[in-house]
Short mmCIF file of C-alpha atoms in Angstrom, two decimals:
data_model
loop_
_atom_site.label_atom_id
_atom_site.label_comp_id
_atom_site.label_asym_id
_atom_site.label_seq_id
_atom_site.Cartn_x
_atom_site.Cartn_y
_atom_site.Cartn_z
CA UNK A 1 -6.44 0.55 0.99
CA UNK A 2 -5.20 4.37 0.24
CA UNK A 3 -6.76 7.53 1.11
CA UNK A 4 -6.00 10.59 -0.82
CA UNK A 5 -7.00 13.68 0.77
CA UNK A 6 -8.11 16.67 -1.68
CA UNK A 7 -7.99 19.77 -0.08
CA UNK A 8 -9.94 22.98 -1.28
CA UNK A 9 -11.52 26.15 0.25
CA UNK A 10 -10.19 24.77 3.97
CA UNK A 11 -11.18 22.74 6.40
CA UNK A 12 -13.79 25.42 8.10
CA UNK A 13 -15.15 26.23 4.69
CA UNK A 14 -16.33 22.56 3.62
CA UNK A 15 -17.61 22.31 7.13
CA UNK A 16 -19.66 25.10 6.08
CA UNK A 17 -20.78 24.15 3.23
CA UNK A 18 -21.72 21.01 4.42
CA UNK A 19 -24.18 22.38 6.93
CA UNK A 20 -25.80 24.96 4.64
CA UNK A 21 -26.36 21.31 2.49
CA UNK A 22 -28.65 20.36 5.16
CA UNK A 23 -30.74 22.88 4.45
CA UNK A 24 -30.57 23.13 1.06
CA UNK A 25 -32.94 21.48 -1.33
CA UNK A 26 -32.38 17.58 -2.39
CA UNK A 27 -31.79 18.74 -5.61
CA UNK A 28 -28.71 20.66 -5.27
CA UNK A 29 -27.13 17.81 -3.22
CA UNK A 30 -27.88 15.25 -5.66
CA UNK A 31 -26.48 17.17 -8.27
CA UNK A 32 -23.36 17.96 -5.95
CA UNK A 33 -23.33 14.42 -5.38
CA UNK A 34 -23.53 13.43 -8.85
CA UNK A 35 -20.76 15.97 -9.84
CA UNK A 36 -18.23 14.59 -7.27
CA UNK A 37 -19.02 11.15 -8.36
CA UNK A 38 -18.59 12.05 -11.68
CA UNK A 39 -14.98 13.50 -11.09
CA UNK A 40 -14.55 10.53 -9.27
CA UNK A 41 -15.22 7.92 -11.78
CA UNK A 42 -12.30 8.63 -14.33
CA UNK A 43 -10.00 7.79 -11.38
CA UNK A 44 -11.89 4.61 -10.19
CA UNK A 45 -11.57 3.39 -13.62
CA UNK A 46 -8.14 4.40 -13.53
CA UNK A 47 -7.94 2.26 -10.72
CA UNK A 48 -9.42 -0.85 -11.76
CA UNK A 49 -7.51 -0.40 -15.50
CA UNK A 50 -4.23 -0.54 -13.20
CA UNK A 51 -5.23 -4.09 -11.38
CA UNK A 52 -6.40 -5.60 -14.45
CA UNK A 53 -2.98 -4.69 -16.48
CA UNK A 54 -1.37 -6.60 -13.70
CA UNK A 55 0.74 -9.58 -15.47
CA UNK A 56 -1.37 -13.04 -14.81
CA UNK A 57 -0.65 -16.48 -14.98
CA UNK A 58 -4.33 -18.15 -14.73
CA UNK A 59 -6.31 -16.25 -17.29
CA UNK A 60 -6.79 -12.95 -14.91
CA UNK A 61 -9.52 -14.20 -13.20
CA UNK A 62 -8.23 -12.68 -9.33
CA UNK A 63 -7.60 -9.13 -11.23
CA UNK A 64 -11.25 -8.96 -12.62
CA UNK A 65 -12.45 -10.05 -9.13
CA UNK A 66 -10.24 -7.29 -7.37
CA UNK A 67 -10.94 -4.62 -10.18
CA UNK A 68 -15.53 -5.44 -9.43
CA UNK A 69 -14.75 -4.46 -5.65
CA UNK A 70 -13.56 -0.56 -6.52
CA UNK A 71 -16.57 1.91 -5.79
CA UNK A 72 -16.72 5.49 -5.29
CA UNK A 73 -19.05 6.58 -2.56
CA UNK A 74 -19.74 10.50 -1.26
CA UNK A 75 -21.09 11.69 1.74
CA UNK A 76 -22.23 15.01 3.52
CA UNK A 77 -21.93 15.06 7.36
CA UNK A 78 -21.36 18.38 9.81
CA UNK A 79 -17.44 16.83 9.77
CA UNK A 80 -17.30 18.05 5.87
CA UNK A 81 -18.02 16.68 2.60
CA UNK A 82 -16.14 13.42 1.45
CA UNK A 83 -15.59 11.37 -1.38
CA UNK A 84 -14.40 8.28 -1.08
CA UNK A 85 -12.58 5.58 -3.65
CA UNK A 86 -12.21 2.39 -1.76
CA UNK A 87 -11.84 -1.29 -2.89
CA UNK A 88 -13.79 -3.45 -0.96
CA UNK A 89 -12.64 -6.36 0.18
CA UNK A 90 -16.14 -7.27 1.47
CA UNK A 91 -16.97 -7.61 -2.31
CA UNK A 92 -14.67 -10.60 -3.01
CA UNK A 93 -15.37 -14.42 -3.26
CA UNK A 94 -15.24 -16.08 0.53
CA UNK A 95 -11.80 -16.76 1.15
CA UNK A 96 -10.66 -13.85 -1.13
CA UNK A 97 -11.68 -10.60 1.07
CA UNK A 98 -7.91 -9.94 1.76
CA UNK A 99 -6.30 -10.41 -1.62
CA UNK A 100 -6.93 -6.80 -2.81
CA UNK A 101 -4.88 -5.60 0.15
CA UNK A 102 -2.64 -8.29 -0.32
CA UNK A 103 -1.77 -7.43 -4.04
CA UNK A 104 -1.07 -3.65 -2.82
CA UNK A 105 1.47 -4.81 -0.22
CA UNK A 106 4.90 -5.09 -1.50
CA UNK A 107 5.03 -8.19 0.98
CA UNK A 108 3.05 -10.09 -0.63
CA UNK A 109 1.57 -13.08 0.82
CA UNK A 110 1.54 -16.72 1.67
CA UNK A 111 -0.36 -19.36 0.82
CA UNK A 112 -0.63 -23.29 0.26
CA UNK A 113 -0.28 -24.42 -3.59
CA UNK A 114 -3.42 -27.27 -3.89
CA UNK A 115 -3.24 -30.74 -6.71
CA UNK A 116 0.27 -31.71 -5.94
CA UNK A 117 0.23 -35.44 -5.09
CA UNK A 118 2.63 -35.87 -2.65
CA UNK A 119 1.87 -32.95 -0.88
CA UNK A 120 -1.68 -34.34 -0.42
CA UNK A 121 -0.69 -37.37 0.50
CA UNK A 122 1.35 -36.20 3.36
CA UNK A 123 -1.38 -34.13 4.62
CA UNK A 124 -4.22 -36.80 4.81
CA UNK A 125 -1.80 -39.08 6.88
CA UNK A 126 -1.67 -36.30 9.03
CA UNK A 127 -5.37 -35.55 9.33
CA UNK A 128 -5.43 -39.80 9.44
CA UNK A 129 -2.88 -39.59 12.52
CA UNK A 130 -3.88 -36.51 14.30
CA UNK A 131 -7.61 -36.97 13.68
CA UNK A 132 -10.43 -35.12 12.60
CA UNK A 133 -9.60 -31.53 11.08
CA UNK A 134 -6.00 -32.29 12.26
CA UNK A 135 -2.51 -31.89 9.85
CA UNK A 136 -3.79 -28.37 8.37
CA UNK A 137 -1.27 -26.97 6.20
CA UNK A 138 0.91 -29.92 7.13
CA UNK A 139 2.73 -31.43 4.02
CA UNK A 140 1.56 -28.97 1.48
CA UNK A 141 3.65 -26.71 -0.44
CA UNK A 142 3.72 -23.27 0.75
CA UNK A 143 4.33 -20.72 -1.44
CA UNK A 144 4.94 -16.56 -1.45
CA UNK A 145 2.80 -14.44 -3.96
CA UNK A 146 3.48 -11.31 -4.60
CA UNK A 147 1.19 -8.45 -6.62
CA UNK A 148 1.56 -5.14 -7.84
CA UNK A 149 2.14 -3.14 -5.07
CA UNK A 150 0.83 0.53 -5.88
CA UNK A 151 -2.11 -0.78 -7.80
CA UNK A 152 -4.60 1.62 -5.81
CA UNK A 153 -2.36 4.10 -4.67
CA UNK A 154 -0.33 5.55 -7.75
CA UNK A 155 -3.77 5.99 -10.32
CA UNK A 156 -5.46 7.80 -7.20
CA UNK A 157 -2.07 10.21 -6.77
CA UNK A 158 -1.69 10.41 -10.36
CA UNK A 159 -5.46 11.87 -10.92
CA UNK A 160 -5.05 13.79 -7.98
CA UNK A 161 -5.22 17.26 -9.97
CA UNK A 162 -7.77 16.82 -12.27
CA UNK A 163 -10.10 15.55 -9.48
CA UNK A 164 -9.40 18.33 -6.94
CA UNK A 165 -10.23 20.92 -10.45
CA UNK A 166 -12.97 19.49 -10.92
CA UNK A 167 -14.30 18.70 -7.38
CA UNK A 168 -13.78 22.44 -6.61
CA UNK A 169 -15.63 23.48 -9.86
CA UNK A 170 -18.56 21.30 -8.27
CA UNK A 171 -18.16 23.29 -4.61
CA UNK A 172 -18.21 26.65 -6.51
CA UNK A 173 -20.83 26.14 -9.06
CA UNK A 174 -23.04 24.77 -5.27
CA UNK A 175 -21.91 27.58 -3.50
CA UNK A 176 -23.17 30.21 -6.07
CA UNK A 177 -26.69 28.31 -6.77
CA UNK A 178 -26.71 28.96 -2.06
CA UNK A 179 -25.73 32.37 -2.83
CA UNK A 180 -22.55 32.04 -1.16
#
């Protein structure tokens, strides 16, 4: 999806802290864990409120599925310190994986429209003619779908400040308990 970078003390300076993390005690990571998911979370709901506002014609069931796959996961490694908000795709029904990048796109996406008689009628002569698993797509109505491009994106840029403030106020309050 997106990836909003939140930049603090400096590149050298999270690398820092991250490896005087590895020898800090478990506690103090959780709890710098815990903090950064916790600024985290406002945004991630931000995120999924913005998919599941997006205008439906079939009872919303898609935008629930897409809003479920949004998670916010943190990590420490001698690269830095990240937190991540992702949606993924992984998380959706088989068949669906894409969709969530899909919506975002302001390309939108293809894809056959199912039930319509005729339609399925030319197809199955096809598969009849062509023979097994042949006349795929043939006959049915293809249609373009388009989503709500910005979905993940424009809550993450939007939240930007208030998760940097309070991301940094988790760094400091760490740094101070290492005696930095």
């Amino acid at each position: 999806m997106a990836e909003a970078i939140v930049t603090g003390p400096g590149v050298p300076a999270m690398k820092l802290l991250a490896e005087r993390l590895k020898e800090a005690d478990p506690v103090l990571k959780r709890e710098l864990r815990r903090n950064f998911r916790d600024a985290a979370e406002p945004v991630a709901g931000d995120v999924q409120q913005s998919i599941l506002l997006m205008p439906s014609k079939h009872g919303g069931t898609l935008r629930r599925e897409v809003a479920k796959t949004v998670t916010v996961r943190t990590s420490f490694a001698s690269s830095g310190v990240r937190v991540a908000i992702e949606s993924l795709g992984a998380r959706m029904p088989p068949g669906k994986q894409t969709l969530p990048h899909h919506l975002d796109s302001p390309k939108g996406w293809n894809h056959p429209v199912y039930g319509r008689k005729e339609a399925e009628k030319i197809a199955l002569a096809a598969r009849r003619t062509l023979g097994k698993g042949g006349g795929h797509g043939r006959g049915w109505t293809w249609v373009r779908q388009y989503g709500k491009p910005g979905w993940f994106e424009k809550p993450v840029i939007d939240n930007a400040r208030q998760f940097r403030d309070a991301a940094l106020k988790a760094i400091d309050a760490v740094e101070r308990e290492l005696g930095a």
